Amino acid sequence: MALTSAYGFVNTANTVDGQIIQGLWDGDDAISIAPLADKGTMLIGADGSALFSVSANRGATITLRLQHTSPTHRLLQQKLKRQQALASPATAFPVTAYDTSSGEGGTADKCFIQAAPTDTKGVNATVREWVLVTGEFNAEIPNG
């Protein structure tokens, strides 16, 4: 029996520090989450025996691609100023990226800004790409 489902970005819940992410750039990768490391590594001994080591690294990068007029872009600029001024764990903030239909996505309680966007001006508007980093991304198990 074939599985039928649907997807719509309007069925997602995405927040930075409790505020809904607004002004996302166009495209299929407006928000992307990538693990910081592989989930483990395989070691094969000289005799062919195998040992899999599970990584304790639960970190991730969260990339937000925003319009320059986005309220979230402004919020992240403010957070960057604070992060640079304090250089303290107190500057961490939560991020949620979650598909309410499929259950896919997750949360990170303590994110920092790893990379700020390049500010470019020209004929057309350009994306503002923010890269956030967390030591622990808690992924949800999608609905079955």
Short mmCIF file of N, CA and C in Angstrom, two decimals:
data_model
loop_
_atom_site.label_atom_id
_atom_site.label_comp_id
_atom_site.label_asym_id
_atom_site.label_seq_id
_atom_site.Cartn_x
_atom_site.Cartn_y
_atom_site.Cartn_z
N MET A 1 0.84 -1.18 0.00
CA MET A 1 0.00 0.00 0.00
C MET A 1 0.89 1.25 0.00
N ALA A 2 0.58 2.19 -0.86
CA ALA A 2 1.38 3.41 -0.98
C ALA A 2 1.05 4.38 0.14
N LEU A 3 2.08 5.05 0.59
CA LEU A 3 1.93 6.06 1.65
C LEU A 3 1.72 7.42 1.00
N THR A 4 0.69 8.13 1.41
CA THR A 4 0.43 9.47 0.91
C THR A 4 0.61 10.46 2.04
N SER A 5 1.34 11.52 1.77
CA SER A 5 1.56 12.55 2.77
C SER A 5 1.66 13.90 2.08
N ALA A 6 1.78 14.92 2.87
CA ALA A 6 1.90 16.28 2.32
C ALA A 6 2.86 17.07 3.18
N TYR A 7 3.43 18.11 2.58
CA TYR A 7 4.33 19.00 3.30
C TYR A 7 3.96 20.43 2.96
N GLY A 8 4.03 21.29 3.94
CA GLY A 8 3.86 22.72 3.72
C GLY A 8 4.64 23.46 4.78
N PHE A 9 5.42 24.44 4.37
CA PHE A 9 6.24 25.18 5.33
C PHE A 9 5.37 25.85 6.38
N VAL A 10 4.13 26.13 6.04
CA VAL A 10 3.22 26.76 7.00
C VAL A 10 2.93 25.83 8.18
N ASN A 11 3.26 24.56 8.06
CA ASN A 11 3.07 23.60 9.14
C ASN A 11 4.36 23.37 9.93
N THR A 12 5.18 24.39 10.00
CA THR A 12 6.41 24.28 10.78
C THR A 12 6.38 25.30 11.91
N ALA A 13 7.09 24.97 12.95
CA ALA A 13 7.23 25.87 14.10
C ALA A 13 8.72 26.14 14.27
N ASN A 14 9.13 27.36 13.96
CA ASN A 14 10.55 27.72 13.97
C ASN A 14 10.72 28.98 14.80
N THR A 15 11.58 28.89 15.82
CA THR A 15 11.77 30.04 16.69
C THR A 15 13.24 30.25 17.02
N VAL A 16 13.58 31.49 17.31
CA VAL A 16 14.87 31.88 17.87
C VAL A 16 14.55 32.63 19.16
N ASP A 17 15.03 32.12 20.26
CA ASP A 17 14.81 32.73 21.58
C ASP A 17 13.32 32.99 21.83
N GLY A 18 12.48 32.02 21.42
CA GLY A 18 11.05 32.11 21.65
C GLY A 18 10.28 32.95 20.66
N GLN A 19 10.97 33.61 19.74
CA GLN A 19 10.31 34.45 18.74
C GLN A 19 10.24 33.71 17.41
N ILE A 20 9.09 33.76 16.76
CA ILE A 20 8.91 33.09 15.48
C ILE A 20 9.88 33.67 14.46
N ILE A 21 10.54 32.77 13.73
CA ILE A 21 11.47 33.20 12.68
C ILE A 21 10.65 33.79 11.54
N GLN A 22 10.96 35.03 11.18
CA GLN A 22 10.24 35.73 10.12
C GLN A 22 11.22 36.23 9.07
N GLY A 23 10.72 36.33 7.84
CA GLY A 23 11.52 36.89 6.76
C GLY A 23 12.55 35.93 6.21
N LEU A 24 12.18 34.65 6.12
CA LEU A 24 13.10 33.67 5.56
C LEU A 24 13.29 33.89 4.06
N TRP A 25 14.46 33.56 3.58
CA TRP A 25 14.80 33.66 2.17
C TRP A 25 14.05 32.59 1.41
N ASP A 26 13.90 32.76 0.12
CA ASP A 26 13.23 31.80 -0.74
C ASP A 26 14.10 30.56 -0.93
N GLY A 27 13.47 29.44 -1.16
CA GLY A 27 14.22 28.22 -1.49
C GLY A 27 13.90 27.07 -0.57
N ASP A 28 14.42 25.92 -0.95
CA ASP A 28 14.17 24.69 -0.20
C ASP A 28 15.09 24.52 1.00
N ASP A 29 16.01 25.45 1.20
CA ASP A 29 16.96 25.32 2.31
C ASP A 29 16.98 26.58 3.17
N ALA A 30 15.82 27.17 3.40
CA ALA A 30 15.76 28.39 4.21
C ALA A 30 16.26 28.13 5.63
N ILE A 31 16.00 26.93 6.13
CA ILE A 31 16.54 26.49 7.43
C ILE A 31 17.18 25.13 7.21
N SER A 32 18.41 24.98 7.65
CA SER A 32 19.04 23.66 7.56
C SER A 32 19.80 23.36 8.85
N ILE A 33 19.77 22.09 9.22
CA ILE A 33 20.43 21.63 10.44
C ILE A 33 21.38 20.51 10.06
N ALA A 34 22.64 20.64 10.46
CA ALA A 34 23.65 19.65 10.11
C ALA A 34 24.41 19.21 11.36
N PRO A 35 24.59 17.90 11.53
CA PRO A 35 25.38 17.42 12.67
C PRO A 35 26.82 17.94 12.59
N LEU A 36 27.43 18.17 13.74
CA LEU A 36 28.83 18.62 13.77
C LEU A 36 29.80 17.49 13.42
N ALA A 37 29.37 16.26 13.65
CA ALA A 37 30.26 15.12 13.41
C ALA A 37 29.44 13.91 13.02
N ASP A 38 30.12 12.90 12.48
CA ASP A 38 29.47 11.63 12.23
C ASP A 38 28.96 11.05 13.55
N LYS A 39 27.98 10.20 13.46
CA LYS A 39 27.38 9.60 14.66
C LYS A 39 28.26 8.51 15.26
N GLY A 40 29.28 8.13 14.54
CA GLY A 40 30.23 7.13 15.05
C GLY A 40 31.24 6.77 13.98
N THR A 41 32.18 5.92 14.37
CA THR A 41 33.21 5.47 13.43
C THR A 41 33.43 3.97 13.59
N MET A 42 33.77 3.34 12.49
CA MET A 42 34.03 1.90 12.48
C MET A 42 35.53 1.67 12.41
N LEU A 43 36.00 0.78 13.24
CA LEU A 43 37.40 0.37 13.24
C LEU A 43 37.44 -1.11 12.86
N ILE A 44 38.25 -1.44 11.87
CA ILE A 44 38.42 -2.83 11.46
C ILE A 44 39.83 -3.24 11.82
N GLY A 45 39.94 -4.27 12.64
CA GLY A 45 41.24 -4.76 13.09
C GLY A 45 41.99 -5.51 12.00
N ALA A 46 43.25 -5.79 12.26
CA ALA A 46 44.10 -6.52 11.31
C ALA A 46 43.53 -7.91 11.00
N ASP A 47 42.81 -8.49 11.96
CA ASP A 47 42.22 -9.81 11.75
C ASP A 47 40.80 -9.74 11.17
N GLY A 48 40.34 -8.53 10.85
CA GLY A 48 39.01 -8.38 10.25
C GLY A 48 37.89 -8.14 11.26
N SER A 49 38.21 -8.20 12.55
CA SER A 49 37.17 -7.95 13.55
C SER A 49 36.80 -6.46 13.52
N ALA A 50 35.55 -6.18 13.85
CA ALA A 50 35.05 -4.81 13.75
C ALA A 50 34.62 -4.29 15.11
N LEU A 51 34.82 -2.99 15.29
CA LEU A 51 34.38 -2.32 16.51
C LEU A 51 33.83 -0.96 16.10
N PHE A 52 32.57 -0.71 16.47
CA PHE A 52 31.95 0.57 16.17
C PHE A 52 31.96 1.44 17.41
N SER A 53 32.49 2.65 17.29
CA SER A 53 32.52 3.60 18.39
C SER A 53 31.42 4.64 18.17
N VAL A 54 30.50 4.73 19.13
CA VAL A 54 29.41 5.69 19.05
C VAL A 54 29.93 7.04 19.55
N SER A 55 29.68 8.08 18.76
CA SER A 55 30.13 9.42 19.12
C SER A 55 29.22 10.03 20.17
N ALA A 56 29.81 10.72 21.11
CA ALA A 56 29.03 11.46 22.12
C ALA A 56 28.69 12.87 21.62
N ASN A 57 29.17 13.23 20.44
CA ASN A 57 28.95 14.56 19.88
C ASN A 57 27.50 14.70 19.42
N ARG A 58 26.74 15.53 20.11
CA ARG A 58 25.34 15.78 19.74
C ARG A 58 25.17 17.20 19.20
N GLY A 59 26.30 17.81 18.87
CA GLY A 59 26.27 19.17 18.37
C GLY A 59 25.75 19.28 16.95
N ALA A 60 25.36 20.50 16.58
CA ALA A 60 24.86 20.75 15.23
C ALA A 60 25.06 22.21 14.87
N THR A 61 25.08 22.46 13.57
CA THR A 61 24.97 23.83 13.09
C THR A 61 23.56 24.01 12.56
N ILE A 62 23.02 25.18 12.80
CA ILE A 62 21.69 25.54 12.32
C ILE A 62 21.87 26.77 11.44
N THR A 63 21.57 26.62 10.17
CA THR A 63 21.76 27.72 9.23
C THR A 63 20.41 28.33 8.89
N LEU A 64 20.32 29.63 9.08
CA LEU A 64 19.11 30.38 8.75
C LEU A 64 19.43 31.31 7.61
N ARG A 65 18.66 31.23 6.54
CA ARG A 65 18.85 32.10 5.38
C ARG A 65 17.70 33.11 5.38
N LEU A 66 18.04 34.37 5.62
CA LEU A 66 17.04 35.40 5.86
C LEU A 66 17.12 36.54 4.86
N GLN A 67 16.02 37.26 4.73
CA GLN A 67 15.99 38.50 3.96
C GLN A 67 16.61 39.60 4.83
N HIS A 68 17.19 40.61 4.20
CA HIS A 68 17.84 41.67 4.99
C HIS A 68 16.84 42.49 5.78
N THR A 69 15.56 42.44 5.42
CA THR A 69 14.51 43.17 6.13
C THR A 69 13.85 42.33 7.22
N SER A 70 14.32 41.14 7.43
CA SER A 70 13.73 40.20 8.39
C SER A 70 13.88 40.67 9.83
N PRO A 71 12.80 40.60 10.63
CA PRO A 71 12.93 40.88 12.06
C PRO A 71 13.89 39.91 12.75
N THR A 72 13.98 38.69 12.25
CA THR A 72 14.90 37.71 12.83
C THR A 72 16.34 38.09 12.54
N HIS A 73 16.60 38.65 11.37
CA HIS A 73 17.94 39.14 11.03
C HIS A 73 18.36 40.22 12.03
N ARG A 74 17.44 41.12 12.32
CA ARG A 74 17.71 42.18 13.30
C ARG A 74 17.96 41.59 14.69
N LEU A 75 17.13 40.63 15.08
CA LEU A 75 17.29 39.98 16.38
C LEU A 75 18.67 39.33 16.50
N LEU A 76 19.09 38.65 15.44
CA LEU A 76 20.40 37.99 15.47
C LEU A 76 21.55 39.00 15.50
N GLN A 77 21.37 40.14 14.84
CA GLN A 77 22.39 41.19 14.92
C GLN A 77 22.53 41.68 16.36
N GLN A 78 21.41 41.82 17.06
CA GLN A 78 21.44 42.24 18.46
C GLN A 78 22.12 41.17 19.32
N LYS A 79 21.80 39.91 19.05
CA LYS A 79 22.41 38.82 19.82
C LYS A 79 23.91 38.73 19.58
N LEU A 80 24.33 39.01 18.35
CA LEU A 80 25.76 39.01 18.04
C LEU A 80 26.49 40.10 18.80
N LYS A 81 25.91 41.28 18.85
CA LYS A 81 26.53 42.38 19.62
C LYS A 81 26.70 41.97 21.08
N ARG A 82 25.67 41.37 21.65
CA ARG A 82 25.73 40.94 23.05
C ARG A 82 26.77 39.84 23.24
N GLN A 83 26.79 38.87 22.31
CA GLN A 83 27.76 37.77 22.38
C GLN A 83 29.19 38.30 22.33
N GLN A 84 29.44 39.27 21.46
CA GLN A 84 30.79 39.83 21.34
C GLN A 84 31.16 40.66 22.56
N ALA A 85 30.19 41.32 23.16
CA ALA A 85 30.46 42.17 24.32
C ALA A 85 30.69 41.36 25.59
N LEU A 86 29.92 40.28 25.77
CA LEU A 86 30.00 39.52 27.02
C LEU A 86 30.87 38.28 26.96
N ALA A 87 30.92 37.62 25.80
CA ALA A 87 31.67 36.36 25.66
C ALA A 87 31.40 35.45 26.85
N SER A 88 30.13 35.16 27.07
CA SER A 88 29.70 34.43 28.26
C SER A 88 28.66 33.39 27.88
N PRO A 89 28.58 32.29 28.64
CA PRO A 89 27.51 31.32 28.39
C PRO A 89 26.11 31.94 28.52
N ALA A 90 26.01 33.06 29.21
CA ALA A 90 24.73 33.74 29.39
C ALA A 90 24.18 34.28 28.07
N THR A 91 25.00 34.35 27.03
CA THR A 91 24.53 34.86 25.75
C THR A 91 23.89 33.77 24.89
N ALA A 92 23.89 32.53 25.36
CA ALA A 92 23.27 31.43 24.60
C ALA A 92 21.76 31.63 24.54
N PHE A 93 21.14 31.10 23.49
CA PHE A 93 19.69 31.24 23.30
C PHE A 93 19.14 29.98 22.65
N PRO A 94 17.84 29.69 22.87
CA PRO A 94 17.24 28.48 22.29
C PRO A 94 16.78 28.68 20.85
N VAL A 95 16.78 27.57 20.10
CA VAL A 95 16.27 27.56 18.73
C VAL A 95 15.42 26.30 18.56
N THR A 96 14.30 26.46 17.88
CA THR A 96 13.42 25.34 17.56
C THR A 96 13.18 25.33 16.06
N ALA A 97 13.28 24.17 15.45
CA ALA A 97 12.93 23.98 14.04
C ALA A 97 12.16 22.66 13.97
N TYR A 98 10.88 22.76 13.71
CA TYR A 98 10.02 21.59 13.90
C TYR A 98 8.89 21.58 12.88
N ASP A 99 8.68 20.45 12.23
CA ASP A 99 7.57 20.25 11.30
C ASP A 99 6.41 19.64 12.09
N THR A 100 5.36 20.40 12.27
CA THR A 100 4.25 19.94 13.10
C THR A 100 3.46 18.80 12.46
N SER A 101 3.55 18.64 11.14
CA SER A 101 2.84 17.54 10.47
C SER A 101 3.57 16.22 10.61
N SER A 102 4.87 16.22 10.35
CA SER A 102 5.63 14.97 10.35
C SER A 102 6.29 14.67 11.68
N GLY A 103 6.45 15.69 12.53
CA GLY A 103 7.16 15.50 13.79
C GLY A 103 8.67 15.59 13.64
N GLU A 104 9.16 15.84 12.43
CA GLU A 104 10.60 15.94 12.19
C GLU A 104 11.11 17.29 12.65
N GLY A 105 12.34 17.31 13.14
CA GLY A 105 12.96 18.54 13.59
C GLY A 105 13.49 18.38 14.99
N GLY A 106 13.62 19.47 15.72
CA GLY A 106 14.12 19.36 17.07
C GLY A 106 14.39 20.72 17.69
N THR A 107 15.09 20.67 18.82
CA THR A 107 15.36 21.88 19.58
C THR A 107 16.81 21.89 20.07
N ALA A 108 17.27 23.08 20.33
CA ALA A 108 18.58 23.28 20.95
C ALA A 108 18.40 24.38 21.98
N ASP A 109 18.74 24.10 23.22
CA ASP A 109 18.54 25.07 24.29
C ASP A 109 19.61 26.15 24.35
N LYS A 110 20.83 25.82 23.90
CA LYS A 110 21.94 26.77 24.04
C LYS A 110 22.68 26.92 22.72
N CYS A 111 22.29 27.94 21.97
CA CYS A 111 22.93 28.22 20.68
C CYS A 111 23.76 29.48 20.78
N PHE A 112 24.79 29.51 19.96
CA PHE A 112 25.64 30.68 19.82
C PHE A 112 25.74 30.99 18.33
N ILE A 113 26.14 32.21 18.01
CA ILE A 113 26.33 32.59 16.62
C ILE A 113 27.76 32.22 16.23
N GLN A 114 27.87 31.32 15.27
CA GLN A 114 29.18 30.88 14.78
C GLN A 114 29.65 31.75 13.62
N ALA A 115 28.71 32.13 12.73
CA ALA A 115 29.08 32.95 11.58
C ALA A 115 27.95 33.92 11.26
N ALA A 116 28.32 35.17 11.04
CA ALA A 116 27.37 36.20 10.65
C ALA A 116 27.38 36.34 9.13
N PRO A 117 26.31 36.88 8.57
CA PRO A 117 26.24 36.98 7.11
C PRO A 117 27.14 38.07 6.53
N THR A 118 27.45 37.90 5.27
CA THR A 118 28.12 38.92 4.50
C THR A 118 27.07 39.95 4.09
N ASP A 119 27.38 41.19 4.23
CA ASP A 119 26.46 42.27 3.86
C ASP A 119 26.83 42.73 2.46
N THR A 120 25.98 42.41 1.49
CA THR A 120 26.26 42.79 0.11
C THR A 120 25.15 43.68 -0.42
N LYS A 121 25.52 44.60 -1.28
CA LYS A 121 24.57 45.51 -1.92
C LYS A 121 24.80 45.44 -3.43
N GLY A 122 23.72 45.45 -4.18
CA GLY A 122 23.83 45.41 -5.63
C GLY A 122 22.47 45.60 -6.27
N VAL A 123 22.31 45.08 -7.46
CA VAL A 123 21.07 45.23 -8.22
C VAL A 123 19.91 44.54 -7.51
N ASN A 124 20.15 43.34 -7.00
CA ASN A 124 19.10 42.56 -6.36
C ASN A 124 19.41 42.31 -4.89
N ALA A 125 18.36 42.04 -4.15
CA ALA A 125 18.51 41.66 -2.74
C ALA A 125 19.27 40.33 -2.66
N THR A 126 20.03 40.17 -1.61
CA THR A 126 20.78 38.93 -1.41
C THR A 126 20.48 38.35 -0.04
N VAL A 127 20.73 37.08 0.07
CA VAL A 127 20.46 36.34 1.31
C VAL A 127 21.40 36.78 2.43
N ARG A 128 20.91 36.73 3.64
CA ARG A 128 21.71 36.93 4.85
C ARG A 128 21.75 35.59 5.56
N GLU A 129 22.90 34.93 5.49
CA GLU A 129 23.04 33.58 6.02
C GLU A 129 23.70 33.59 7.38
N TRP A 130 22.95 33.19 8.40
CA TRP A 130 23.44 33.09 9.77
C TRP A 130 23.71 31.63 10.09
N VAL A 131 24.86 31.34 10.68
CA VAL A 131 25.16 29.98 11.12
C VAL A 131 25.24 29.99 12.64
N LEU A 132 24.34 29.24 13.24
CA LEU A 132 24.30 29.08 14.69
C LEU A 132 24.90 27.74 15.03
N VAL A 133 25.43 27.60 16.23
CA VAL A 133 26.03 26.34 16.64
C VAL A 133 25.56 26.00 18.04
N THR A 134 25.37 24.71 18.27
CA THR A 134 24.97 24.23 19.59
C THR A 134 25.74 22.96 19.91
N GLY A 135 25.97 22.75 21.18
CA GLY A 135 26.65 21.52 21.62
C GLY A 135 25.71 20.35 21.75
N GLU A 136 24.39 20.63 21.72
CA GLU A 136 23.42 19.54 21.87
C GLU A 136 22.13 19.89 21.15
N PHE A 137 21.91 19.22 20.02
CA PHE A 137 20.64 19.34 19.30
C PHE A 137 19.81 18.11 19.61
N ASN A 138 18.61 18.33 20.09
CA ASN A 138 17.71 17.23 20.47
C ASN A 138 16.72 17.00 19.34
N ALA A 139 17.02 16.03 18.51
CA ALA A 139 16.17 15.71 17.36
C ALA A 139 14.94 14.92 17.81
N GLU A 140 13.82 15.24 17.21
CA GLU A 140 12.58 14.50 17.46
C GLU A 140 12.50 13.32 16.51
N ILE A 141 11.81 12.28 16.92
CA ILE A 141 11.57 11.13 16.04
C ILE A 141 10.32 11.43 15.24
N PRO A 142 10.42 11.42 13.90
CA PRO A 142 9.25 11.73 13.09
C PRO A 142 8.10 10.74 13.33
N ASN A 143 6.89 11.23 13.05
CA ASN A 143 5.71 10.38 13.18
C ASN A 143 5.83 9.16 12.29
N GLY A 144 5.27 8.05 12.72
CA GLY A 144 5.35 6.81 11.94
C GLY A 144 4.16 6.55 11.10
#
